[in-house]
Every structure is written in structure tokens, then in C-alpha cells.
Amino acid sequence: MLSSRVVAVFFAFCLTLVLNAQAQNADPLPSWADGAAKQAIVGFVSKVTRENSPGFVPVSERIATFDNDGTLWAEQPMYFQLLFALDRLKALAPQHPEWSSQEPFASLLKGDVKGALAGGDHAILEIVMASHAGMTTDEFAAIVKEWIATAKHPLSHLPYTDMVYQPMLEVLAYLRANGFKTFIVSGGGVEFMRPWTQAVYGIPPEQVVGSSIKTEFQMRDGKPVLVRLPQVNFIDDKTGKPVGINQYIGRRPIIAFGNSDGDLQMLQWTTAAAGLRLGVLVHHTDARREWAYDRKSSVGQLDKALDEASVQGWTVVDMKQDWKVIYPHEKR
Amino acid sequence: MLSSRVVAVFFAFCLTLVLNAQAQNADPLPSWADGAAKQAIVGFVSKVTRENSPGFVPVSERIATFDNDGTLWAEQPMYFQLLFALDRLKALAPQHPEWSSQEPFASLLKGDVKGALAGGDHAILEIVMASHAGMTTDEFAAIVKEWIATAKHPLSHLPYTDMVYQPMLEVLAYLRANGFKTFIVSGGGVEFMRPWTQAVYGIPPEQVVGSSIKTEFQMRDGKPVLVRLPQVNFIDDKTGKPVGINQYIGRRPIIAFGNSDGDLQMLQWTTAAAGLRLGVLVHHTDARREWAYDRKSSVGQLDKALDEASVQGWTVVDMKQDWKVIYPHEKR
């Protein structure tokens, strides 16, 4: 006869089996409506993770890359990093009296963002350099952390990190649970993202690829520092994305998520290689819950990549139809 | 009474406990002589991994960086990547009749390496660009894989991947077993290392930081490729190492291993921050089993960093005294 203790252990064991089975059957993407987009993601993951299946991919090769602006978090009415730069310039203005008569700063400080940006790429570069350079990397990280913890979106009045997409958080977690290494590959500044991507997306700094300015090693009072210089180092956008993937990650993703023409080459690079590949575009179609924009938008323009999606068979996510929830707070 | 099956399970469980305890007590660095260097490494790891100890470091922050040439594998009589470049030029020479009268190629093809290198940095750049650029990244990876699988060291006649340091392989495995993420941070070419670092060191491509040339995204016959251009992108040496660490990894290591003045700033950057930090220099002191060189060597010069080691309390490994075995084949 078995002792009652052994019986108890046996029942505990059976309960564990049942709970595990339930966990495996639970919907890993509860914020996604049942439809072609969800099916494409789940179907792909099941094919590449099933051992002895023809599409099986070993864990080491399960690399997935994600654009950030407009793919993992919102990007309207303008890129959040530009809003950070504006806040930063306002804070620095007292130390720069010359800005009151110098463009693009004069317009910006009067609240005329459109006027400031009328100077084109040159104006944007001036804004980025004045707000992002001139301090050490440690100082810049502290500035970003402070801003991301306190600043609010101008329309929703939510913290920016509450404007991430709940369905995409689920995709990130689902892929990681299936052995994928998840990377951000963004046109945004790499040092603007790294201080908070672990907490918000579960993506550590070393898995964030982005645009950067040059830094210089200096000794200050016998202590080494890295100083951020007002010079562009790398633009991780459009044709820069495959270049950045190759330079930072050193292997080709099998999954790429984007939302704009800035992601076209990343999706081409990812999906053109042999073996199963998944390219996904998030299409902003929900003017009520988020924003609706594509071919004519100045922020996150989606035009050529949308045409290419039908040629290449990439999955296009219709936010209005495919996402039951947009932001995490809607779930609560 | 317990069934015999339950008794068997219980004994199996006890056996597992005993084997685990043995594994924990086994020497993780068997090729290291008992001495100050080994003690410094093991002592550091035990302090940062013991929970509730004042020096405890969470797993996510356990970043360790390693130079490659002279730290993980040998670098004499010249950097192995330069030997690769020479082999490559010989293979390409029939397509370049002009090289027979053009320096540095003319000297090189006659076997006069010293004469070729007399042209200084400019000559080296010409050699690197002629041998490393002009093909796609996929083509270059295939060339490197073929070379590393077949080429032999000019003096030992061993494959280059047999000239890695057994004691360092043990350090890499020991750190990973203790939750560390191990990175290469080398002056060598990143795309020269990535094709073989996983198999040889257990370090995946995305954890290799190195020097690079520029690449360009192109469409060829409707297929995207990255073409390697004859232009320097980044030199990951000296002050470039902290810059590269910040750019690629995005956080500061708590351990750094190097062997030359090229690693000085990496060790400064690593050890100057708050909290427990370990800086280690491998000192080549064994003329019989390996090579003996330091302050006056043209390859892997160790001069300023050796002085700084005593000021900063960095650990200096005396290869002759501290390493019972140099290469893996000595163990067999």
C-alpha cells in the first residue's frame, strides 16, 4: 500500500500536468482578433518550432526584429523622440539666449513646430544635435530616464510608455516563450531607447539597434567618460536597417515587424532568404482608437511597402479589425 | 510500506543531489595553476553571484568582454586575420596582373611581408580592402568559413582554431555557467570572427563587437544583398573599444579581459565604474610553449596597460606560471 504522503505527491504531480496543458492551450495573443494576421503569426511560430517538421529552425537562429515608432508604440502627432527634443530645448533655452532669434529654435520656442520643421532635414539635425549632444552617455541616459518617467503625450496625456501596443507586447512575449531572441531595429536613437526598453518591452539594451551620433572617449579628472558629439554616426532607417542588422546582430532575422516605408528594406532583407520567413506590416487604420494614416502621412508613411506587401505575401495587420485592444490600459 | 518503485525513485533523487554537489565542487578552471590570478577570477565571480552579499550583481548586469587576438587565441608571428588577407591576395592575384608591379602587393606576392608592411597603415589598409571588400556579406562569410576550416598556422601547422587558449575557454564557460553574457570586443574584423565564434568559443554572432568596413544595401536581380565597400566604418581598438561597447552592447561590462595596450581603455572603462569590477591582462611570458613579448613587440604591444595594471590593481596573468596548459590539444 502507498502511504498518504506518496498519494498526495502523485496528485500534485497530476495537477501540474493539467495546469501545464491548460497553459499551453491558453491563447498567447488574447488581444488579437481571430483572423488572417493572427493566424499567420501563430502558424509561422508553430511551423518553425515543431521538431522534425520541414520548417524547423533551431533556437539559435530564431531572430525576430521589430521597428519601434508606429510598430511597438505610437508615433503621432509626431515621433515621440522629437517631442523629447522639444522638451529638452525648452529646458536648455535659458542657457541659450541666442536661440530667441535663431532658427529653428526661435520658432520652436514660440510653439511653432511646423515653422521650425520647415527648415527640413537641416532643421531636424540642428534640433537633434542641440538636444542630444554635448553631455556624457551617462548624463544622457539619466535625462532620458527622467523624461520617460514624467513626460506626458500632448493629446492623450498618458505617459509615453503607456502608448505601447498591447497586441505587440503579446507578440514579443509569445516569441520569447518560443525561443526567439527579440530585437528592436529602429530609426530612433539607440541611446534614447535603451534606458527603458527592458522594463517596457522586455528587450535588453544589447538587443536594441538604432540611429546614433558619434561618441568620444575622454579622461575627465582621471575618470573615463564617453562624450556625445554633434555628429551623425549611423542612420538606422530604410536601406540602413539591413546594414544595421548585419552590423549589430550579425545574422538575418526570420521574422520582421514594421509599419512604414522605413521598414521596406528590413522586410525585404528578412523575407528574401531561404527557409520560412515572416514579414508583417502594422497598418494604422483606426482613427477612433488610435490614428488612421498611410500613403500620404509625413510621419510613418506607408506607401511602397504596402504595395510590396501584396507582391511578397507579407502579412498586413489591420489595427481596426485585428486588434481588440490597442493600449495596455484598455485591458485593465 | 513503500513500493520498490518509490524506493528506486528516492535513490535516484539522492544520487542526483550527490552528483550536483560534486559538479559544484569540481574545479571550473582545471587548466589554471592555483595562484593569485585564478583566485582573483574565482573570488570575483563568487562575490558577485552570491545573493544577499554586498557585491551581488543581478544576472542581467553580468556582462563580460574579451579581446580576441592574444587574449582568446594567439597572435604571433602576426595577427591571424593578416595571414587570412595574405592567403586571400594570393588567391586573387591571377585576376590582378597589375599587382606584380604595385606595392604593397608586389612585395607580398614575393613573400616579403616585411617589405609590404613597410608602407605602414596605408599599406595595411590597401591589403585589407583588396582582400575584404568587393563581395557581398554572404560571399565573405563563405570565404572566411572555408579558410578557417582549412588554413594552417605557418609555424605550428595547426588549424588556427586549435590555437585558442584552453584556460580562456574554461573562463568563458565558467562565467556563462554563472549567468554571465560573454562578448568579444576585438580590433579584428567583426565579419571575420562571426562565422566561427559560436563553434569555437560558444559566443554567438550578436555578441561579437569588432572593426568593420562599410556595407551597402543593393538589389541584385530582385534579391537584396549587402555589398562590402572599401571604406573603413569603425576601428574597435584603443579608445574605440569603450565606444564600441557603448554602441553595440549599450551597457558597461563588470569584467574585461585583454592582453595589450589596445585594451587599456576597455579596462579603464570597465573598472572605473562603481561596484565590484574585474580587469585582467594576459601577459605572454612563455617563449617555450607560446611566445614571450610585451613592451617592445610590434604585435600585441603591452606597455602602458602593464604600468596601469599595477596602479589600478588589475590582475595580470603570467602565462608561464598561471596556465598549466596553453592549447586544447595539450589536454588530449
XYZ file of C-alpha atoms in Angstrom:
664
model
C 0.000 0.000 0.000
C 1.151 3.526 -0.683
C 1.444 5.997 2.154
C -0.903 9.006 2.078
C 2.121 11.245 1.515
C 3.050 9.445 -1.685
C -0.560 9.671 -2.858
C -0.536 13.430 -2.174
C 2.673 13.823 -4.184
C 1.103 11.846 -7.024
C -1.966 14.087 -7.119
C 0.203 17.212 -7.016
C 2.091 15.805 -9.986
C -1.135 15.179 -11.932
C -2.374 18.694 -11.129
C 0.875 20.126 -12.509
C 0.374 18.196 -15.742
C -3.164 19.515 -16.095
C -2.123 23.125 -15.382
C 0.738 22.904 -17.867
C -1.612 21.577 -20.504
C -4.009 24.442 -19.811
C -1.184 26.982 -20.035
C -0.215 25.513 -23.393
C -3.770 25.781 -24.648
C -4.288 29.343 -23.370
C -4.406 31.932 -26.156
C -0.940 33.515 -26.325
C -2.328 36.533 -28.233
C -5.586 37.400 -26.422
C -5.706 40.987 -27.749
C -5.677 39.795 -31.354
C -8.979 39.098 -33.095
C -9.177 35.702 -34.779
C -8.267 36.424 -38.372
C -5.629 36.091 -41.053
C -2.988 38.201 -39.259
C -3.126 36.263 -36.001
C -3.254 33.002 -37.926
C -0.164 33.960 -39.934
C 1.844 34.663 -36.757
C 0.738 31.613 -34.792
C 1.003 29.353 -37.833
C 4.541 30.524 -38.573
C 5.719 30.043 -34.996
C 4.213 26.589 -34.816
C 5.927 25.564 -38.082
C 9.431 26.768 -37.161
C 9.348 25.411 -33.589
C 7.999 21.902 -34.284
C 10.936 19.498 -34.250
C 11.148 17.098 -37.195
C 8.953 19.448 -39.233
C 10.468 20.550 -42.568
C 10.367 24.219 -41.489
C 12.064 23.668 -38.126
C 14.531 26.416 -37.124
C 16.973 25.840 -34.230
C 16.649 28.224 -31.263
C 19.926 29.996 -32.079
C 18.518 31.102 -35.450
C 15.197 32.359 -34.096
C 15.882 36.075 -34.522
C 12.941 38.500 -34.720
C 13.344 42.236 -35.375
C 10.828 44.995 -34.611
C 10.665 48.584 -35.700
C 9.714 50.803 -32.732
C 7.872 54.007 -33.792
C 4.439 53.039 -35.102
C 5.148 49.315 -34.628
C 5.683 48.886 -30.866
C 4.442 52.296 -29.712
C 2.518 55.184 -31.305
C 4.171 57.878 -33.422
C 1.515 60.599 -33.791
C 1.160 63.597 -33.883
C 4.950 63.356 -34.273
C 7.768 60.947 -33.323
C 7.997 60.824 -29.523
C 11.740 61.404 -29.671
C 11.062 64.740 -31.396
C 8.729 65.661 -28.518
C 11.581 64.726 -26.161
C 13.917 67.013 -28.130
C 11.409 69.897 -27.879
C 11.052 69.477 -24.115
C 14.817 69.361 -23.853
C 15.275 72.557 -25.868
C 12.753 74.375 -23.663
C 14.734 73.276 -20.608
C 18.011 74.443 -22.172
C 16.696 77.750 -23.604
C 17.659 79.919 -20.600
C 21.307 78.968 -21.243
C 20.953 79.882 -24.941
C 19.633 83.459 -25.302
C 20.793 83.414 -28.940
C 18.053 80.868 -29.756
C 15.362 83.570 -29.470
C 16.431 84.917 -32.853
C 17.935 81.791 -34.419
C 16.016 79.202 -36.458
C 14.819 76.538 -35.983
C 14.986 77.321 -32.246
C 13.104 80.646 -32.367
C 10.006 79.087 -33.958
C 10.147 76.065 -31.681
C 10.311 78.102 -28.507
C 7.248 80.045 -29.687
C 5.470 76.683 -30.032
C 5.511 76.792 -33.832
C 6.757 73.266 -34.552
C 5.634 73.338 -38.198
C 7.545 76.560 -38.811
C 10.653 75.084 -37.194
C 10.464 71.910 -39.271
C 10.032 73.955 -42.463
C 13.853 74.062 -42.484
C 13.756 70.371 -43.497
C 16.433 67.825 -42.639
C 18.881 70.542 -41.690
C 16.478 71.960 -39.079
C 15.805 68.491 -37.633
C 19.547 67.828 -37.419
C 20.068 71.131 -35.566
C 17.298 70.242 -33.117
C 18.628 66.741 -32.511
C 22.214 67.869 -32.015
C 21.331 70.738 -29.667
C 19.187 68.428 -27.540
C 21.094 65.130 -27.779
C 24.811 66.055 -27.840
C 27.295 67.763 -25.563
C 26.889 65.557 -22.493
C 28.337 62.207 -21.422
C 26.491 58.988 -22.226
C 25.724 58.503 -18.517
C 24.272 62.018 -18.285
C 22.150 61.475 -21.385
C 20.795 58.175 -20.031
C 19.752 59.970 -16.813
C 17.991 62.729 -18.831
C 16.071 60.141 -20.876
C 15.052 58.156 -17.769
C 13.758 61.290 -16.073
C 11.790 62.345 -19.162
C 10.260 58.939 -19.870
C 9.149 58.686 -16.214
C 7.462 62.094 -16.127
C 6.540 63.430 -19.607
C 3.001 63.108 -20.968
C 1.708 62.754 -24.509
C 0.227 66.079 -25.748
C -3.118 64.582 -26.826
C -3.752 61.525 -24.655
C -1.960 62.958 -21.592
C -0.693 59.437 -20.939
C 2.934 58.622 -20.139
C 4.600 57.669 -23.426
C 5.313 54.156 -22.178
C 1.538 53.658 -21.779
C 1.190 54.245 -25.516
C 2.798 50.962 -26.463
C 0.646 48.433 -28.290
C -0.742 45.665 -26.085
C -1.032 43.211 -29.031
C 2.660 43.759 -29.803
C 3.679 43.196 -26.158
C 1.896 39.859 -26.507
C 3.764 39.041 -29.723
C 7.118 39.841 -28.062
C 6.346 37.618 -25.063
C 4.931 34.847 -27.266
C 8.031 34.779 -29.480
C 10.391 34.763 -26.483
C 8.399 31.910 -24.922
C 9.068 30.066 -28.198
C 12.825 30.517 -28.055
C 13.097 33.700 -30.130
C 15.556 36.494 -29.381
C 13.660 39.768 -29.929
C 15.495 42.856 -31.238
C 14.417 46.437 -31.856
C 15.677 47.845 -35.181
C 14.528 51.458 -35.190
C 15.281 54.743 -36.903
C 15.074 56.253 -33.410
C 18.154 56.997 -31.342
C 19.673 53.897 -29.790
C 20.576 55.744 -26.589
C 17.083 57.237 -26.407
C 15.563 53.741 -26.325
C 17.971 51.644 -24.274
C 17.224 53.166 -20.847
C 13.625 51.854 -20.856
C 13.222 49.009 -23.394
C 13.914 46.275 -20.822
C 11.186 47.478 -18.453
C 8.632 48.265 -21.182
C 9.256 45.579 -23.826
C 11.449 43.036 -22.042
C 14.202 43.833 -24.575
C 17.665 44.393 -23.034
C 19.945 47.260 -24.221
C 22.209 44.918 -26.183
C 19.222 43.880 -28.331
C 18.379 47.439 -29.395
C 19.683 48.660 -32.774
C 19.082 52.294 -33.689
C 20.415 55.519 -35.115
C 23.329 57.105 -33.287
C 25.578 60.118 -33.032
C 29.320 59.766 -32.572
C 30.837 59.443 -29.112
C 34.367 60.115 -27.976
C 36.373 58.539 -25.154
C 37.858 61.137 -22.800
C 39.509 61.115 -19.389
C 37.927 63.703 -17.033
C 39.595 64.098 -13.625
C 41.165 60.683 -14.079
C 37.778 59.065 -14.846
C 36.911 57.734 -18.321
C 33.762 59.145 -19.925
C 32.112 58.893 -23.346
C 31.074 62.296 -24.667
C 28.228 62.614 -27.179
C 29.374 64.645 -30.195
C 27.168 66.704 -32.547
C 27.951 64.388 -35.486
C 25.776 61.715 -37.047
C 27.257 58.216 -36.726
C 24.602 55.955 -38.257
C 21.044 56.336 -39.579
C 19.172 53.105 -38.984
C 16.356 53.703 -41.450
C 15.346 52.412 -44.904
C 18.455 50.836 -46.549
C 20.223 51.469 -43.218
C 18.100 48.823 -41.487
C 19.614 45.756 -43.201
C 23.029 47.407 -42.770
C 22.305 47.876 -39.044
C 21.011 44.320 -38.666
C 24.166 42.960 -40.262
C 26.447 45.255 -38.268
C 24.859 44.810 -34.820
C 23.190 41.401 -34.913
C 25.349 39.683 -37.500
C 22.673 37.326 -38.721
C 19.481 37.534 -40.672
C 16.139 37.601 -38.840
C 13.457 35.079 -39.759
C 10.697 37.464 -38.595
C 10.467 41.253 -39.087
C 7.669 43.607 -37.994
C 7.417 47.175 -39.326
C 4.795 49.746 -40.203
C 6.222 52.182 -42.765
C 8.358 52.618 -45.855
C 11.289 52.983 -43.447
C 10.900 49.247 -42.848
C 10.665 48.178 -46.500
C 14.293 47.080 -46.864
C 14.283 45.320 -43.468
C 11.321 43.228 -44.603
C 12.942 42.572 -47.991
C 16.208 41.520 -46.321
C 14.389 39.279 -43.837
C 11.997 37.550 -46.189
C 14.197 37.098 -49.286
C 16.410 34.413 -47.715
C 15.793 30.685 -47.983
C 13.550 28.887 -45.496
C 10.361 30.038 -43.810
C 10.232 33.805 -43.211
C 7.572 36.105 -41.800
C 7.214 39.780 -42.769
C 4.493 41.809 -41.031
C 3.319 45.405 -41.517
C 1.161 47.137 -38.910
C -1.348 49.278 -40.840
C -2.747 52.224 -38.860
C -6.447 52.083 -39.757
C -8.205 53.089 -36.559
C -8.913 56.833 -36.416
C -11.122 56.403 -33.365
C -8.916 54.371 -31.016
C -5.510 55.394 -32.465
C -4.788 57.134 -35.793
C -5.512 56.283 -39.420
C -2.766 57.095 -41.890
C -0.665 55.509 -44.625
C 0.324 56.666 -48.138
C 0.209 60.434 -47.588
C 1.371 60.745 -43.979
C 4.505 62.769 -43.216
C 5.057 60.614 -40.111
C 5.291 56.875 -40.705
C 4.435 56.977 -44.404
C 3.313 53.564 -45.646
C 3.174 53.508 -49.430
C 5.813 51.486 -51.307
C 5.963 48.881 -48.542
C 2.173 48.425 -48.724
C 2.412 47.722 -52.464
C 5.318 45.364 -51.890
C 3.367 43.522 -49.174
C 0.866 42.169 -51.678
C 3.624 41.204 -54.133
C 5.666 39.430 -51.441
C 2.840 37.953 -49.410
C 3.695 39.870 -46.255
C 1.059 39.952 -43.537
C -0.697 43.321 -43.171
C -2.253 43.918 -39.757
C -5.434 45.998 -39.932
C -5.333 47.648 -36.496
C -9.056 48.376 -36.502
C -10.057 44.800 -37.354
C -7.183 42.766 -35.941
C -6.560 44.397 -32.557
C -9.262 44.023 -29.910
C -7.263 46.308 -27.647
C -4.713 48.972 -28.626
C -3.119 50.187 -25.393
C -2.450 48.200 -22.189
C -4.694 50.473 -20.054
C -7.772 49.428 -22.083
C -7.342 45.930 -20.687
C -7.449 46.965 -17.028
C 5.254 0.087 3.226
C 6.728 1.786 0.211
C 6.728 0.062 -3.111
C 10.082 -0.849 -4.618
C 9.382 1.645 -7.408
C 9.058 4.523 -4.954
C 12.267 3.435 -3.232
C 14.065 3.430 -6.594
C 12.799 6.934 -7.361
C 14.009 8.096 -3.948
C 17.507 6.675 -4.531
C 17.655 8.269 -7.978
C 16.761 11.584 -6.355
C 19.562 11.211 -3.749
C 22.038 10.293 -6.471
C 21.102 13.470 -8.382
C 21.776 15.548 -5.268
C 25.192 13.939 -4.798
C 26.155 14.411 -8.472
C 25.039 18.058 -8.392
C 27.124 18.664 -5.286
C 30.139 17.036 -6.963
C 29.656 19.170 -10.081
C 29.594 22.276 -7.924
C 32.797 21.273 -6.161
C 34.663 20.323 -9.364
C 37.357 22.816 -10.338
C 35.816 25.055 -13.006
C 39.275 26.198 -14.182
C 41.374 22.980 -14.262
C 43.985 24.408 -16.654
C 44.781 27.264 -14.285
C 47.526 26.793 -11.659
C 46.463 27.681 -8.128
C 47.669 31.235 -7.717
C 46.678 34.870 -7.465
C 45.200 35.110 -10.980
C 42.888 32.121 -10.609
C 41.958 33.260 -7.114
C 41.081 36.735 -8.375
C 38.721 35.315 -11.033
C 37.020 32.732 -8.824
C 36.820 35.141 -5.881
C 35.229 37.846 -8.020
C 32.634 35.501 -9.503
C 31.728 34.119 -6.106
C 31.242 37.658 -4.679
C 29.023 38.967 -7.493
C 26.866 35.832 -7.724
C 26.170 35.235 -4.007
C 22.701 36.597 -3.247
C 22.429 38.873 -0.215
C 26.165 39.602 -0.438
C 27.032 43.317 -0.683
C 28.712 42.785 -4.069
C 25.791 40.880 -5.634
C 25.131 41.725 -9.302
C 21.847 40.626 -10.959
C 22.173 38.279 -13.945
C 21.126 40.996 -16.442
C 24.150 43.107 -15.464
C 26.689 40.264 -15.668
C 28.424 41.415 -18.833
C 31.983 40.230 -19.553
C 34.035 41.408 -22.542
C 37.059 39.692 -24.085
C 39.622 40.902 -26.557
C 40.326 38.184 -29.143
C 43.875 38.402 -30.615
C 46.357 37.470 -27.876
C 43.574 37.028 -25.299
C 41.397 34.186 -26.643
C 43.724 32.945 -29.388
C 47.373 33.516 -30.360
C 48.526 36.483 -32.443
C 52.106 35.623 -33.446
C 54.069 35.851 -35.696
C 51.340 38.239 -36.931
C 47.586 38.742 -36.476
C 45.810 35.721 -37.943
C 43.486 37.989 -39.912
C 46.510 39.424 -41.707
C 47.536 35.863 -42.621
C 43.991 35.379 -43.949
C 44.383 38.568 -46.028
C 47.673 37.295 -47.484
C 46.166 33.936 -48.424
C 43.268 35.796 -49.999
C 45.543 38.065 -52.056
C 47.461 35.059 -53.350
C 44.171 33.506 -54.441
C 43.086 36.737 -56.144
C 46.456 37.548 -57.783
C 45.726 35.833 -61.141
C 42.814 38.276 -61.615
C 45.107 41.244 -60.802
C 48.173 41.197 -63.075
C 48.803 44.843 -62.094
C 49.736 43.730 -58.561
C 53.071 42.309 -59.794
C 54.425 45.856 -60.037
C 52.248 47.616 -57.460
C 53.053 47.941 -53.740
C 52.235 46.595 -51.236
C 51.019 43.695 -53.419
C 54.285 43.120 -55.332
C 56.312 42.543 -52.159
C 53.596 40.406 -50.601
C 53.294 38.111 -53.592
C 57.066 37.611 -53.479
C 56.658 36.522 -49.844
C 58.258 39.699 -48.494
C 55.704 40.587 -45.798
C 58.054 42.988 -44.007
C 58.705 44.900 -47.197
C 54.977 45.125 -47.889
C 54.198 46.372 -44.383
C 56.970 48.993 -44.664
C 54.269 51.134 -46.282
C 52.700 51.496 -42.818
C 48.993 51.980 -42.150
C 48.347 52.869 -45.766
C 49.799 49.547 -46.949
C 47.760 47.595 -44.376
C 44.600 49.420 -45.429
C 45.292 48.556 -49.087
C 45.792 44.905 -48.161
C 42.643 44.749 -46.047
C 40.458 46.466 -48.628
C 41.726 44.374 -51.541
C 41.121 41.155 -49.582
C 37.999 42.030 -47.550
C 35.861 44.257 -49.803
C 34.057 43.967 -53.121
C 31.883 40.951 -52.353
C 28.519 40.503 -50.595
C 28.418 39.765 -46.871
C 27.170 36.233 -47.603
C 30.066 35.628 -50.001
C 32.589 36.948 -47.474
C 31.186 34.709 -44.716
C 31.604 31.696 -47.026
C 35.234 32.682 -47.790
C 36.027 33.007 -44.063
C 34.375 29.664 -43.234
C 36.362 27.903 -45.952
C 39.645 29.468 -44.793
C 39.149 28.821 -41.092
C 38.313 25.179 -41.846
C 41.396 24.545 -43.990
C 44.243 27.027 -43.354
C 47.188 26.134 -41.115
C 49.365 28.320 -38.905
C 52.786 28.911 -40.556
C 54.826 27.746 -37.529
C 52.682 25.254 -35.590
C 50.931 23.916 -38.714
C 47.793 23.664 -36.585
C 44.400 24.940 -37.708
C 44.006 28.467 -36.319
C 41.030 27.432 -34.212
C 43.318 24.949 -32.412
C 45.441 27.889 -31.285
C 42.839 29.205 -28.866
C 43.733 29.218 -25.191
C 42.304 26.302 -23.199
C 42.360 28.303 -19.912
C 40.314 31.053 -21.561
C 37.779 28.559 -22.946
C 37.353 27.468 -19.321
C 36.863 31.088 -18.163
C 34.206 31.652 -20.847
C 32.293 28.502 -19.867
C 32.692 29.229 -16.140
C 31.319 32.766 -16.490
C 28.375 31.610 -18.618
C 27.596 28.893 -16.048
C 27.414 31.754 -13.531
C 24.907 33.785 -15.512
C 27.325 35.989 -17.443
C 26.787 37.050 -21.042
C 30.194 36.825 -22.760
C 31.116 39.268 -25.547
C 34.136 39.579 -27.821
C 35.371 43.178 -28.210
C 38.222 42.953 -30.705
C 40.205 45.163 -33.044
C 39.766 42.333 -35.559
C 37.094 42.425 -38.251
C 33.646 41.625 -36.924
C 32.690 39.705 -40.074
C 35.968 37.790 -39.942
C 35.095 36.475 -36.459
C 31.345 35.894 -36.524
C 31.319 32.841 -38.826
C 33.196 30.690 -36.271
C 32.960 32.237 -32.741
C 29.888 30.188 -31.766
C 31.553 26.871 -32.572
C 34.949 27.775 -31.116
C 34.111 29.996 -28.112
C 30.370 29.464 -27.607
C 29.858 33.166 -28.420
C 27.037 33.889 -30.909
C 27.454 36.452 -33.737
C 25.322 39.072 -31.972
C 27.803 39.064 -29.066
C 30.824 39.865 -31.226
C 31.944 43.512 -31.459
C 34.777 44.340 -33.839
C 36.182 46.611 -36.500
C 34.206 46.907 -39.708
C 34.136 48.288 -43.213
C 31.047 49.946 -44.643
C 28.357 47.892 -46.339
C 25.705 48.993 -48.794
C 22.222 47.611 -49.418
C 21.618 46.795 -53.094
C 19.027 44.893 -55.092
C 20.629 42.379 -57.489
C 18.249 40.548 -59.819
C 15.403 41.392 -57.461
C 17.268 39.968 -54.457
C 18.571 42.195 -51.644
C 22.295 41.933 -50.878
C 24.756 43.803 -48.675
C 27.942 44.701 -50.536
C 31.211 45.229 -48.646
C 32.758 48.575 -49.626
C 36.458 49.532 -49.494
C 35.819 52.122 -46.774
C 36.545 51.895 -43.064
C 33.405 52.057 -40.910
C 34.699 51.588 -37.354
C 38.025 50.748 -35.700
C 37.347 48.839 -32.484
C 40.728 49.388 -30.844
C 42.150 51.526 -28.024
C 39.708 54.433 -27.372
C 37.411 52.753 -29.922
C 36.758 49.821 -27.539
C 34.671 51.745 -24.973
C 32.958 53.471 -27.907
C 32.197 50.057 -29.452
C 31.000 48.618 -26.134
C 28.625 51.542 -25.681
C 27.444 51.417 -29.275
C 26.917 47.657 -29.630
C 26.259 46.406 -26.094
C 24.809 49.557 -24.553
C 25.937 48.819 -21.025
C 29.163 48.671 -19.124
C 30.857 45.309 -18.525
C 31.789 44.282 -14.985
C 34.622 42.056 -16.269
C 37.092 42.769 -19.096
C 39.975 40.571 -20.325
C 42.682 41.929 -22.627
C 46.367 41.493 -23.338
C 47.735 44.666 -24.925
C 47.703 48.453 -24.961
C 44.812 48.146 -27.408
C 42.768 47.004 -24.396
C 43.847 49.786 -22.000
C 40.757 51.958 -22.439
C 38.393 48.956 -22.315
C 39.834 48.012 -18.925
C 39.686 51.634 -17.729
C 36.069 51.955 -18.859
C 35.114 48.638 -17.245
C 36.852 49.054 -13.898
C 36.294 52.792 -13.232
C 32.564 52.432 -12.558
C 31.018 51.881 -9.107
C 30.647 48.379 -7.666
C 32.895 45.343 -7.985
C 34.831 45.201 -11.275
C 37.452 42.819 -12.614
C 40.146 43.826 -15.111
C 42.521 41.107 -16.361
C 45.558 41.253 -18.654
C 47.014 38.101 -20.195
C 50.806 38.547 -20.185
C 52.646 36.476 -22.805
C 55.611 35.137 -20.822
C 56.114 31.645 -22.182
C 58.639 31.547 -25.024
C 58.741 27.765 -24.954
C 55.070 26.831 -25.095
C 53.775 30.019 -26.770
C 55.601 33.371 -27.202
C 57.142 35.858 -24.779
C 56.600 39.539 -25.645
C 55.335 42.756 -24.126
C 56.700 46.330 -24.130
C 58.651 46.232 -27.399
C 56.508 43.935 -29.520
C 55.063 45.291 -32.761
C 52.187 42.800 -32.437
C 50.179 42.998 -29.209
C 52.382 45.582 -27.525
C 51.799 45.584 -23.745
C 53.436 48.635 -22.176
C 51.173 51.406 -20.850
C 48.473 48.922 -19.852
C 51.043 46.914 -17.856
C 52.019 50.050 -15.901
C 48.368 50.931 -15.394
C 47.643 47.402 -14.138
C 49.727 47.920 -11.009
C 48.198 51.360 -10.391
C 44.640 50.080 -10.830
C 45.039 46.667 -9.235
C 44.176 44.768 -12.396
C 45.000 41.070 -12.435
C 47.979 40.170 -14.630
C 48.038 36.552 -15.819
C 51.562 35.165 -16.155
C 51.008 32.581 -18.890
C 54.103 30.585 -17.966
C 53.181 30.336 -14.282
C 49.401 30.528 -14.328
C 48.474 28.290 -17.232
C 49.126 24.558 -16.857
C 48.011 24.060 -20.442
C 48.039 26.588 -23.302
C 46.224 24.930 -26.217
C 43.327 22.440 -26.105
C 45.336 19.702 -27.897
C 47.812 19.536 -24.969
C 44.984 18.229 -22.805
C 44.090 15.316 -25.070
